[in-house]
Amino acid sequence: MDISTLPLAGALGLALGAVFGYFLRQFLVKKKAGSIEVKLQKKIAKAQQDAEARISQAEKEASSILSEAKKEEQERRREIYKTEQVLLKRENLIEQKAFDYERREKDFTQKLEKLKEVKESLESLKQKALEDLERISRTTRQEAKQELLQNIEEENQKEILEKIRKLEEIEKEKLEKRAKEILAFAIQKFGLSQAQEITTTTLSIPSDEMKGKIIGKEGRNIRTLEKLTGVEIIVDETPEAVLISGFDPVRRQIAKLSLEKLIEDGRIQPARIEEIVEMVKEKVADQIKEAGEQAVYETGVIGLDPKIVNLLGRLRFRTSYGQNVLLHSIEVCHLAGALAAEVGAKVNVCKKAGLLHDIGKAVDHQVEGSHVDIGIKILEKFGAEKEIVDAMKSHHEEYPYETIESVLVQVADQISGARPGARKDTLENYLKRLEDLEKIATSFSGVEKAWALHAGKEIRVFVKPEEIDDLGAHKLAKDVAGRIQEELKYPGEIKVNVIRESRVIEYAK
């Protein structure tokens, strides 16, 4: 081989090697790519199988879910259908009830109209029958009704009377029990001894020779003393005693003290009498003031005008039916306060009104009018509270009760006045009251006789049984009690006892 051809051959070989290498590389690449593609195809095929399996599983699950959903839907439709059926039945029932109600309402309206027509017809027939009955019997409807009621009353008289008595006894027992408890507590809480006084005062003298000195020459001493004191001095044959008479206890007290000082002094003459009387009047005025202040202190009543206190002290020498008015006022004050505390009323108002309830008696001999009206004017003049005036002015029932305190003051006043031994009527007043009691009782028709007993605290009325029945006796007792309350004035209460006696006589032959 030629050396010059060597490079050419090398280049040609190199080129062929390169071409061969290229094709070899391509072959290798294609072979390698074929193996990767196969792998990829296998993986794709496997993936498709897995996907198909999962899709099949999903389809099965979806089919199962759809089946269950359809079942639930069918169940719900069945429940809805049942509910619709129930509602439909209820709606039909309500419609039926509404229809029945309308029908019944219509029937009721028709029956009501018929009843109205029947009622009108009956009223017409009744009125016609009554007219026919009145025409036949010649008696009016009112007269027949009255006669019928009278017959029923007579037939059931005993039963009616028993029921009335039973009801009255039950209520009366309850009220009396509570009232007795309250009154007993108040009376036990305070009790004041009372000294009875009358319109005369007896003065003891050392000897009968002193009577001549008291009379004086031609009666000058006794006339001077009577003129200055306003009393009557009775000098009679009573041994070692002189009687001072006068309706004003203050004047009697002045006369008594003056005579005592004159007898003690021994100089009894007109000039000395005038001097002694003036001195005694000043002393009595001090006693009056002291008595008023003592009464206010004892009762604990404050805020009174000094002039009212002074008038209150004058009551120390004032009496009512023999009862000292100041002691009576103090007692009423304490009793009214105790009663007020028991029933829950105003204690201070009751006490002050109780203490001042008879203040008018201090000047009732000097001022015209009843002691109640005078007391009202005095309290209003000196600025007393209205509730005090209202509480005191009704204690004699001259004015209506306006407050519970006025009732309590009136009750306390009656307790103090009716207390045994507190007051003493004169014999004339006592007999007159008994006579008036019997006259009131015997003035009623059907009364046979009447007796006043127990110092006028009870009146027994005997009736004619053929004229007054048991029911009439019950009514008569109330009428007699009413007349006594209206016409008589008396302390405490009066028991009216109506007695009806029936006698049945038969003869055995």
Coordinates of C-alpha atoms in Angstrom, one line a residue:
M1 CA 0.0 0.0 0.0
D2 CA 1.0 3.3 -1.0
I3 CA 2.1 5.6 1.8
S4 CA 0.2 8.4 0.3
T5 CA -3.0 6.6 0.6
L6 CA -2.7 6.0 4.3
P7 CA -4.2 9.2 5.5
L8 CA -7.0 8.8 3.1
A9 CA -7.6 5.3 4.3
G10 CA -7.4 6.6 7.9
A11 CA -9.9 9.2 7.3
L12 CA -12.1 6.8 5.5
G13 CA -11.9 4.4 8.3
L14 CA -12.5 7.1 10.8
A15 CA -15.6 8.1 8.8
L16 CA -16.8 4.6 8.6
G17 CA -16.2 4.1 12.3
A18 CA -18.1 7.2 13.0
V19 CA -21.0 6.1 10.8
F20 CA -20.9 2.7 12.4
G21 CA -20.7 4.2 15.8
Y22 CA -23.6 6.4 15.0
F23 CA -25.8 3.6 13.8
L24 CA -24.7 1.4 16.7
R25 CA -25.5 4.1 19.1
Q26 CA -28.9 4.5 17.4
F27 CA -29.5 0.8 17.5
L28 CA -28.6 0.7 21.2
V29 CA -30.7 3.7 21.9
K30 CA -33.7 2.2 20.1
K31 CA -33.2 -1.1 21.9
K32 CA -33.0 0.7 25.2
A33 CA -36.0 2.8 24.3
G34 CA -38.0 -0.3 23.4
S35 CA -37.3 -1.8 26.8
I36 CA -38.4 1.4 28.6
E37 CA -41.5 1.6 26.4
V38 CA -42.3 -2.0 27.2
K39 CA -42.0 -1.2 30.9
L40 CA -44.1 1.9 30.5
Q41 CA -46.8 -0.1 28.6
K42 CA -46.8 -2.7 31.3
K43 CA -47.2 0.0 34.0
I44 CA -49.9 1.6 31.9
A45 CA -51.7 -1.7 31.5
K46 CA -51.4 -2.3 35.2
A47 CA -52.7 1.1 36.0
Q48 CA -55.6 0.6 33.7
Q49 CA -56.4 -2.7 35.4
D50 CA -56.2 -1.0 38.8
A51 CA -58.4 1.8 37.6
E52 CA -60.9 -0.5 36.1
A53 CA -61.0 -2.5 39.4
R54 CA -61.4 0.7 41.4
I55 CA -64.1 2.0 39.0
S56 CA -65.9 -1.4 39.4
Q57 CA -65.6 -1.2 43.2
A58 CA -66.8 2.4 43.1
E59 CA -69.7 1.5 40.9
K60 CA -70.7 -1.3 43.3
E61 CA -70.5 1.1 46.3
A62 CA -72.4 3.8 44.4
S63 CA -75.0 1.3 43.4
S64 CA -75.3 0.2 47.1
I65 CA -75.6 3.9 48.3
L66 CA -78.2 4.6 45.6
S67 CA -80.1 1.5 46.7
E68 CA -80.1 2.6 50.4
A69 CA -81.0 6.2 49.4
K70 CA -83.9 4.9 47.4
K71 CA -85.0 2.8 50.4
E72 CA -84.8 5.8 52.7
E73 CA -86.6 7.9 50.2
Q74 CA -89.3 5.3 50.0
E75 CA -89.5 5.2 53.8
R76 CA -89.8 8.9 54.0
R77 CA -92.4 9.0 51.3
R78 CA -94.4 6.4 53.3
E79 CA -94.1 8.4 56.5
I80 CA -95.1 11.6 54.6
Y81 CA -98.0 9.8 53.2
K82 CA -99.0 8.5 56.6
T83 CA -98.7 12.1 58.0
E84 CA -100.7 13.4 55.2
Q85 CA -103.4 10.8 55.8
V86 CA -103.5 11.7 59.6
L87 CA -103.7 15.4 58.8
L88 CA -106.3 14.8 56.2
K89 CA -108.3 12.8 58.8
R90 CA -107.9 15.6 61.4
E91 CA -108.9 18.2 58.9
N92 CA -112.0 16.2 58.0
L93 CA -112.7 15.8 61.7
I94 CA -112.4 19.5 62.4
E95 CA -114.6 20.3 59.4
Q96 CA -117.1 17.8 60.8
K97 CA -117.0 19.3 64.3
A98 CA -117.3 22.8 62.8
F99 CA -120.3 21.7 60.9
D100 CA -121.8 20.0 64.0
Y101 CA -121.1 23.2 66.0
E102 CA -122.8 25.4 63.4
R103 CA -125.7 23.0 63.3
R104 CA -126.0 22.9 67.1
E105 CA -125.7 26.6 67.3
K106 CA -128.5 26.9 64.8
D107 CA -130.6 24.4 66.7
F108 CA -129.8 26.3 70.0
T109 CA -130.9 29.6 68.5
Q110 CA -134.1 28.0 67.2
K111 CA -134.8 26.4 70.7
L112 CA -134.0 29.8 72.4
E113 CA -136.4 31.5 70.2
K114 CA -139.0 28.9 70.9
L115 CA -138.3 29.2 74.7
K116 CA -138.7 32.9 74.5
E117 CA -142.0 32.4 72.7
V118 CA -143.0 29.8 75.4
K119 CA -141.9 32.1 78.2
E120 CA -143.9 35.0 76.8
S121 CA -146.9 32.7 76.4
L122 CA -146.5 31.4 80.0
E123 CA -146.2 35.0 81.3
S124 CA -149.3 35.9 79.4
L125 CA -151.1 32.8 80.7
K126 CA -149.8 33.5 84.2
Q127 CA -150.9 37.1 84.2
K128 CA -154.3 36.0 82.9
A129 CA -154.5 33.3 85.5
L130 CA -153.6 35.8 88.2
E131 CA -156.2 38.2 87.0
D132 CA -158.8 35.4 86.9
L133 CA -157.7 34.3 90.4
E134 CA -157.9 37.9 91.7
R135 CA -161.3 38.3 90.1
I136 CA -162.6 35.0 91.5
S137 CA -161.1 35.3 95.0
R138 CA -161.6 39.1 95.1
T139 CA -158.0 39.4 96.5
T140 CA -155.1 41.3 94.9
R141 CA -151.8 39.7 94.1
Q142 CA -150.0 41.6 96.8
E143 CA -152.5 40.6 99.4
A144 CA -152.3 37.0 98.4
K145 CA -148.5 37.1 98.5
Q146 CA -148.6 38.7 101.9
E147 CA -151.1 36.0 103.1
L148 CA -148.9 33.2 101.7
L149 CA -145.8 34.6 103.3
Q150 CA -147.6 35.0 106.6
N151 CA -148.8 31.4 106.4
I152 CA -145.2 30.2 105.6
E153 CA -143.9 32.3 108.4
E154 CA -146.4 30.8 110.9
E155 CA -145.7 27.3 109.7
N156 CA -141.9 27.7 109.9
Q157 CA -141.9 30.1 112.8
K158 CA -140.1 27.9 115.2
E159 CA -137.4 27.0 112.7
I160 CA -136.8 30.6 111.7
L161 CA -136.7 31.7 115.4
E162 CA -134.2 29.0 116.2
K163 CA -131.9 29.9 113.3
I164 CA -132.1 33.6 114.3
R165 CA -131.2 32.8 117.8
K166 CA -128.5 30.5 116.9
L167 CA -126.8 33.0 114.5
E168 CA -127.2 35.8 117.1
E169 CA -125.8 33.6 119.9
I170 CA -122.8 32.5 117.8
E171 CA -121.8 36.1 116.8
K172 CA -122.7 37.5 120.2
E173 CA -120.6 35.0 122.0
K174 CA -117.6 35.7 119.8
L175 CA -117.9 39.5 120.1
E176 CA -118.7 39.4 123.8
K177 CA -115.7 37.1 124.5
R178 CA -113.3 39.5 122.7
A179 CA -114.8 42.6 124.2
K180 CA -114.7 41.1 127.7
E181 CA -111.1 40.2 127.3
I182 CA -110.2 43.7 126.2
L183 CA -112.3 45.4 128.9
A184 CA -111.1 43.1 131.6
F185 CA -107.5 43.8 130.7
A186 CA -108.1 47.5 130.7
I187 CA -110.0 47.5 134.0
Q188 CA -107.5 45.3 135.7
K189 CA -104.6 47.4 134.5
F190 CA -106.0 50.5 136.2
G191 CA -108.6 50.9 138.9
L192 CA -109.1 54.1 140.8
S193 CA -110.9 54.4 144.1
Q194 CA -113.8 56.8 143.9
A195 CA -115.1 58.9 146.7
Q196 CA -118.8 59.8 146.4
E197 CA -119.8 63.4 147.2
I198 CA -123.2 65.0 147.3
T199 CA -124.4 68.6 147.2
T200 CA -123.9 69.3 150.9
T201 CA -120.9 69.4 153.2
T202 CA -121.1 68.8 157.0
L203 CA -118.7 70.8 159.1
S204 CA -118.0 69.8 162.7
I205 CA -117.9 72.6 165.3
P206 CA -116.4 72.5 168.9
S207 CA -119.7 73.3 170.6
D208 CA -123.3 74.4 169.9
E209 CA -122.3 77.9 171.4
M210 CA -120.3 78.5 168.2
K211 CA -123.6 78.4 166.2
G212 CA -124.6 81.7 167.7
K213 CA -121.3 83.3 166.7
I214 CA -121.7 82.0 163.2
I215 CA -125.1 83.5 162.9
G216 CA -124.1 86.7 164.4
K217 CA -126.2 89.6 165.6
E218 CA -129.4 89.7 163.6
G219 CA -127.8 87.1 161.2
R220 CA -125.2 89.5 159.9
N221 CA -122.3 87.0 160.0
I222 CA -124.1 84.2 158.2
R223 CA -125.5 86.5 155.6
T224 CA -122.1 87.9 154.9
L225 CA -120.6 84.5 154.6
E226 CA -123.4 83.2 152.3
K227 CA -123.1 86.3 150.1
L228 CA -119.3 86.0 149.7
T229 CA -119.2 82.3 149.2
G230 CA -122.5 81.8 147.2
V231 CA -123.7 78.8 149.4
E232 CA -126.4 78.2 151.9
I233 CA -125.3 77.6 155.5
I234 CA -127.8 75.6 157.5
V235 CA -127.6 75.9 161.2
D236 CA -130.2 73.7 162.8
E237 CA -130.6 71.5 165.9
T238 CA -128.0 69.0 164.7
P239 CA -125.5 68.8 167.6
E240 CA -122.0 70.2 167.0
A241 CA -122.5 70.4 163.2
V242 CA -123.2 72.9 160.5
L243 CA -124.5 72.0 157.0
I244 CA -123.1 73.8 153.9
S245 CA -125.3 73.4 150.9
G246 CA -124.6 74.4 147.3
F247 CA -124.4 72.8 143.8
D248 CA -120.9 74.3 143.2
P249 CA -118.3 72.2 145.1
V250 CA -115.7 75.0 144.7
R251 CA -118.0 77.4 146.6
R252 CA -118.7 74.7 149.2
Q253 CA -114.9 74.2 149.7
I254 CA -114.3 77.9 150.1
A255 CA -117.1 78.2 152.6
K256 CA -115.9 75.2 154.5
L257 CA -112.3 76.4 154.8
S258 CA -113.4 79.9 155.6
L259 CA -115.6 78.6 158.5
E260 CA -112.9 76.4 159.8
K261 CA -110.4 79.3 159.9
L262 CA -113.0 81.6 161.5
I263 CA -113.9 79.1 164.2
E264 CA -110.2 78.5 164.8
D265 CA -109.5 82.3 165.0
G266 CA -112.6 82.9 167.1
R267 CA -113.2 86.4 165.7
I268 CA -116.3 86.1 163.6
Q269 CA -117.5 89.4 162.2
P270 CA -118.3 90.7 158.7
A271 CA -114.9 92.4 158.2
R272 CA -112.9 89.4 159.4
I273 CA -115.2 87.1 157.3
E274 CA -114.3 89.2 154.1
E275 CA -110.6 88.9 154.9
I276 CA -110.7 85.2 155.5
V277 CA -112.8 84.5 152.5
E278 CA -110.4 86.4 150.2
M279 CA -107.4 84.5 151.7
V280 CA -109.2 81.1 151.3
K281 CA -110.1 81.9 147.7
E282 CA -106.4 82.4 146.9
K283 CA -105.6 79.2 148.6
V284 CA -108.3 77.3 146.7
A285 CA -107.0 78.8 143.5
D286 CA -103.5 77.4 144.3
Q287 CA -105.1 74.0 145.1
I288 CA -106.9 74.0 141.8
K289 CA -103.7 74.7 139.9
E290 CA -101.8 72.1 141.9
A291 CA -104.6 69.5 141.2
G292 CA -104.5 70.2 137.5
E293 CA -100.7 69.8 137.4
Q294 CA -100.9 66.7 139.5
A295 CA -103.5 65.1 137.1
V296 CA -101.3 65.9 134.1
Y297 CA -98.2 64.5 135.8
E298 CA -100.1 61.3 136.8
T299 CA -101.4 60.6 133.4
G300 CA -98.3 61.6 131.4
V301 CA -100.3 63.9 129.1
I302 CA -98.1 66.8 127.9
G303 CA -98.4 69.8 125.7
L304 CA -101.5 71.3 127.3
D305 CA -102.1 75.0 127.6
P306 CA -101.7 76.3 131.3
K307 CA -105.3 77.6 131.2
I308 CA -106.6 74.2 130.3
V309 CA -104.5 72.7 133.1
N310 CA -106.1 75.2 135.5
L311 CA -109.6 74.3 134.3
L312 CA -108.7 70.7 134.7
G313 CA -107.9 71.4 138.4
R314 CA -111.3 72.9 138.9
L315 CA -112.8 69.5 138.3
R316 CA -111.3 68.4 141.6
F317 CA -114.3 70.2 143.3
R318 CA -116.8 69.0 140.7
T319 CA -119.0 65.9 141.1
S320 CA -121.3 64.0 138.8
Y321 CA -123.8 61.7 140.5
G322 CA -121.6 61.8 143.5
Q323 CA -118.4 60.9 141.5
N324 CA -115.4 63.2 141.6
V325 CA -115.0 64.5 138.0
L326 CA -111.2 64.9 138.2
L327 CA -110.7 61.4 139.4
H328 CA -113.2 60.2 136.8
S329 CA -111.3 62.0 134.1
I330 CA -108.0 60.5 135.2
E331 CA -109.6 57.0 135.3
V332 CA -111.0 57.5 131.8
C333 CA -107.6 58.6 130.5
H334 CA -105.9 55.5 131.8
L335 CA -108.7 53.2 130.6
A336 CA -108.9 54.7 127.1
G337 CA -105.1 54.4 126.8
A338 CA -105.2 50.7 127.8
L339 CA -108.0 50.0 125.4
A340 CA -106.2 51.8 122.6
A341 CA -103.1 49.8 123.2
E342 CA -105.2 46.6 123.0
V343 CA -106.9 47.4 119.7
G344 CA -104.0 49.2 118.0
A345 CA -105.4 52.8 118.2
K346 CA -103.6 56.0 119.0
V347 CA -102.8 55.8 122.7
N348 CA -101.7 59.4 123.1
V349 CA -104.9 60.7 121.5
C350 CA -107.1 58.5 123.6
K351 CA -105.3 59.4 126.8
K352 CA -105.5 63.2 126.2
A353 CA -109.1 63.0 125.0
G354 CA -110.0 60.9 128.0
L355 CA -108.5 63.4 130.4
L356 CA -110.2 66.4 128.8
H357 CA -113.5 64.8 127.9
D358 CA -115.4 66.5 130.8
I359 CA -113.4 69.8 130.7
G360 CA -116.6 71.7 130.0
K361 CA -118.0 70.8 133.4
A362 CA -115.4 73.1 135.0
V363 CA -117.4 76.1 133.8
D364 CA -120.8 74.7 132.8
H365 CA -122.5 76.7 135.6
Q366 CA -121.2 79.9 134.1
V367 CA -121.5 79.2 130.3
E368 CA -124.7 78.3 128.5
G369 CA -124.8 74.9 126.7
S370 CA -124.0 71.3 127.4
H371 CA -120.6 70.4 128.9
V372 CA -119.7 68.7 125.7
D373 CA -120.2 71.8 123.5
I374 CA -118.5 74.0 126.2
G375 CA -115.6 71.5 126.2
I376 CA -115.3 71.7 122.4
K377 CA -115.2 75.5 122.4
I378 CA -112.5 75.5 125.2
L379 CA -110.3 73.0 123.4
E380 CA -110.6 74.8 120.1
K381 CA -109.9 78.2 121.7
F382 CA -106.7 77.0 123.3
G383 CA -105.4 75.3 120.1
A384 CA -106.1 71.6 120.8
E385 CA -105.6 69.2 117.9
K386 CA -108.7 68.3 115.8
E387 CA -108.3 64.6 116.5
I388 CA -108.4 65.3 120.3
V389 CA -111.7 67.2 119.8
D390 CA -113.1 64.5 117.6
A391 CA -112.2 61.8 120.1
M392 CA -113.8 63.6 123.1
K393 CA -117.0 65.1 121.7
S394 CA -118.8 61.7 121.1
H395 CA -118.6 60.4 124.7
H396 CA -122.3 61.1 125.3
E397 CA -123.2 60.2 121.7
E398 CA -124.3 63.8 121.0
Y399 CA -122.0 63.7 118.0
P400 CA -121.4 60.8 115.6
Y401 CA -118.3 58.7 116.0
E402 CA -115.6 59.9 113.5
T403 CA -112.6 57.8 114.7
I404 CA -111.9 54.6 116.6
E405 CA -110.5 56.8 119.3
S406 CA -113.8 58.5 119.9
V407 CA -115.4 55.0 120.4
L408 CA -112.7 54.0 122.9
V409 CA -113.1 57.2 124.9
Q410 CA -116.9 56.7 125.1
V411 CA -116.4 53.1 126.3
A412 CA -113.9 54.2 128.9
D413 CA -116.3 56.8 130.1
Q414 CA -119.1 54.3 130.5
I415 CA -116.7 51.8 132.3
S416 CA -115.7 54.5 134.8
G417 CA -119.3 55.7 135.3
A418 CA -120.8 52.2 135.6
R419 CA -118.2 50.8 138.0
P420 CA -119.9 49.6 141.1
G421 CA -119.8 52.3 143.8
A422 CA -118.5 55.0 141.5
R423 CA -121.8 56.9 141.2
K424 CA -124.9 57.3 143.3
D425 CA -128.1 58.7 141.9
T426 CA -130.5 60.5 144.2
L427 CA -133.5 58.6 145.3
E428 CA -135.8 60.8 143.2
N429 CA -133.7 60.2 140.0
Y430 CA -133.5 56.5 140.7
L431 CA -137.2 56.1 141.2
K432 CA -137.9 58.2 138.2
R433 CA -135.7 56.1 136.0
L434 CA -137.3 52.9 137.1
E435 CA -140.7 54.4 136.5
D436 CA -139.7 55.5 133.0
L437 CA -138.4 52.1 132.2
E438 CA -141.6 50.4 133.1
K439 CA -143.7 53.0 131.2
I440 CA -141.7 52.4 128.0
A441 CA -142.2 48.7 128.3
T442 CA -145.9 48.8 129.0
S443 CA -146.6 51.2 126.2
F444 CA -146.2 48.4 123.6
S445 CA -149.3 46.5 122.5
G446 CA -149.5 42.9 123.9
V447 CA -147.5 43.7 127.1
E448 CA -149.2 42.5 130.3
K449 CA -146.8 44.0 132.8
A450 CA -143.2 45.0 133.3
W451 CA -140.8 45.1 136.2
A452 CA -137.6 47.1 136.5
L453 CA -135.0 45.1 138.6
H454 CA -131.4 45.2 139.7
A455 CA -131.2 49.0 140.2
G456 CA -132.6 49.6 136.8
K457 CA -130.1 47.4 135.0
E458 CA -132.7 44.9 133.9
I459 CA -136.3 45.2 132.7
R460 CA -138.5 42.1 132.6
V461 CA -141.4 42.3 130.2
F462 CA -144.3 39.8 130.5
V463 CA -146.4 39.6 127.3
K464 CA -149.8 38.1 126.6
P465 CA -149.1 34.7 124.8
E466 CA -152.4 34.9 122.8
E467 CA -151.4 38.2 121.2
I468 CA -147.6 37.9 120.8
D469 CA -145.9 34.7 119.5
D470 CA -142.2 33.8 119.9
L471 CA -141.1 35.7 116.8
G472 CA -143.1 38.7 118.0
A473 CA -141.4 38.5 121.4
H474 CA -138.0 38.5 119.7
K475 CA -139.0 41.7 117.8
L476 CA -140.6 43.3 120.9
A477 CA -137.3 42.9 122.8
K478 CA -135.4 44.8 120.1
D479 CA -138.1 47.5 119.9
V480 CA -138.1 48.1 123.7
A481 CA -134.3 48.3 123.8
G482 CA -134.4 50.8 120.9
R483 CA -137.0 53.0 122.7
I484 CA -134.9 52.9 125.9
Q485 CA -131.8 54.0 124.0
E486 CA -133.6 56.9 122.3
E487 CA -135.5 58.2 125.3
L488 CA -133.5 57.5 128.5
K489 CA -130.0 58.5 129.6
Y490 CA -128.3 56.0 131.9
P491 CA -124.8 54.7 132.8
G492 CA -123.9 51.2 131.6
E493 CA -126.4 49.0 129.9
I494 CA -129.9 47.8 130.5
K495 CA -130.9 44.2 129.9
V496 CA -134.4 43.7 128.2
N497 CA -135.8 40.3 129.1
V498 CA -139.1 39.5 127.3
I499 CA -141.0 36.5 128.8
R500 CA -143.8 34.7 127.1
E501 CA -145.6 32.0 129.0
S502 CA -148.1 29.6 127.4
R503 CA -150.5 27.5 129.5
V504 CA -152.5 24.5 128.2
I505 CA -155.4 23.4 130.4
E506 CA -157.4 20.2 130.0
Y507 CA -160.0 18.5 132.2
A508 CA -160.4 14.8 132.9
K509 CA -164.1 13.8 133.1

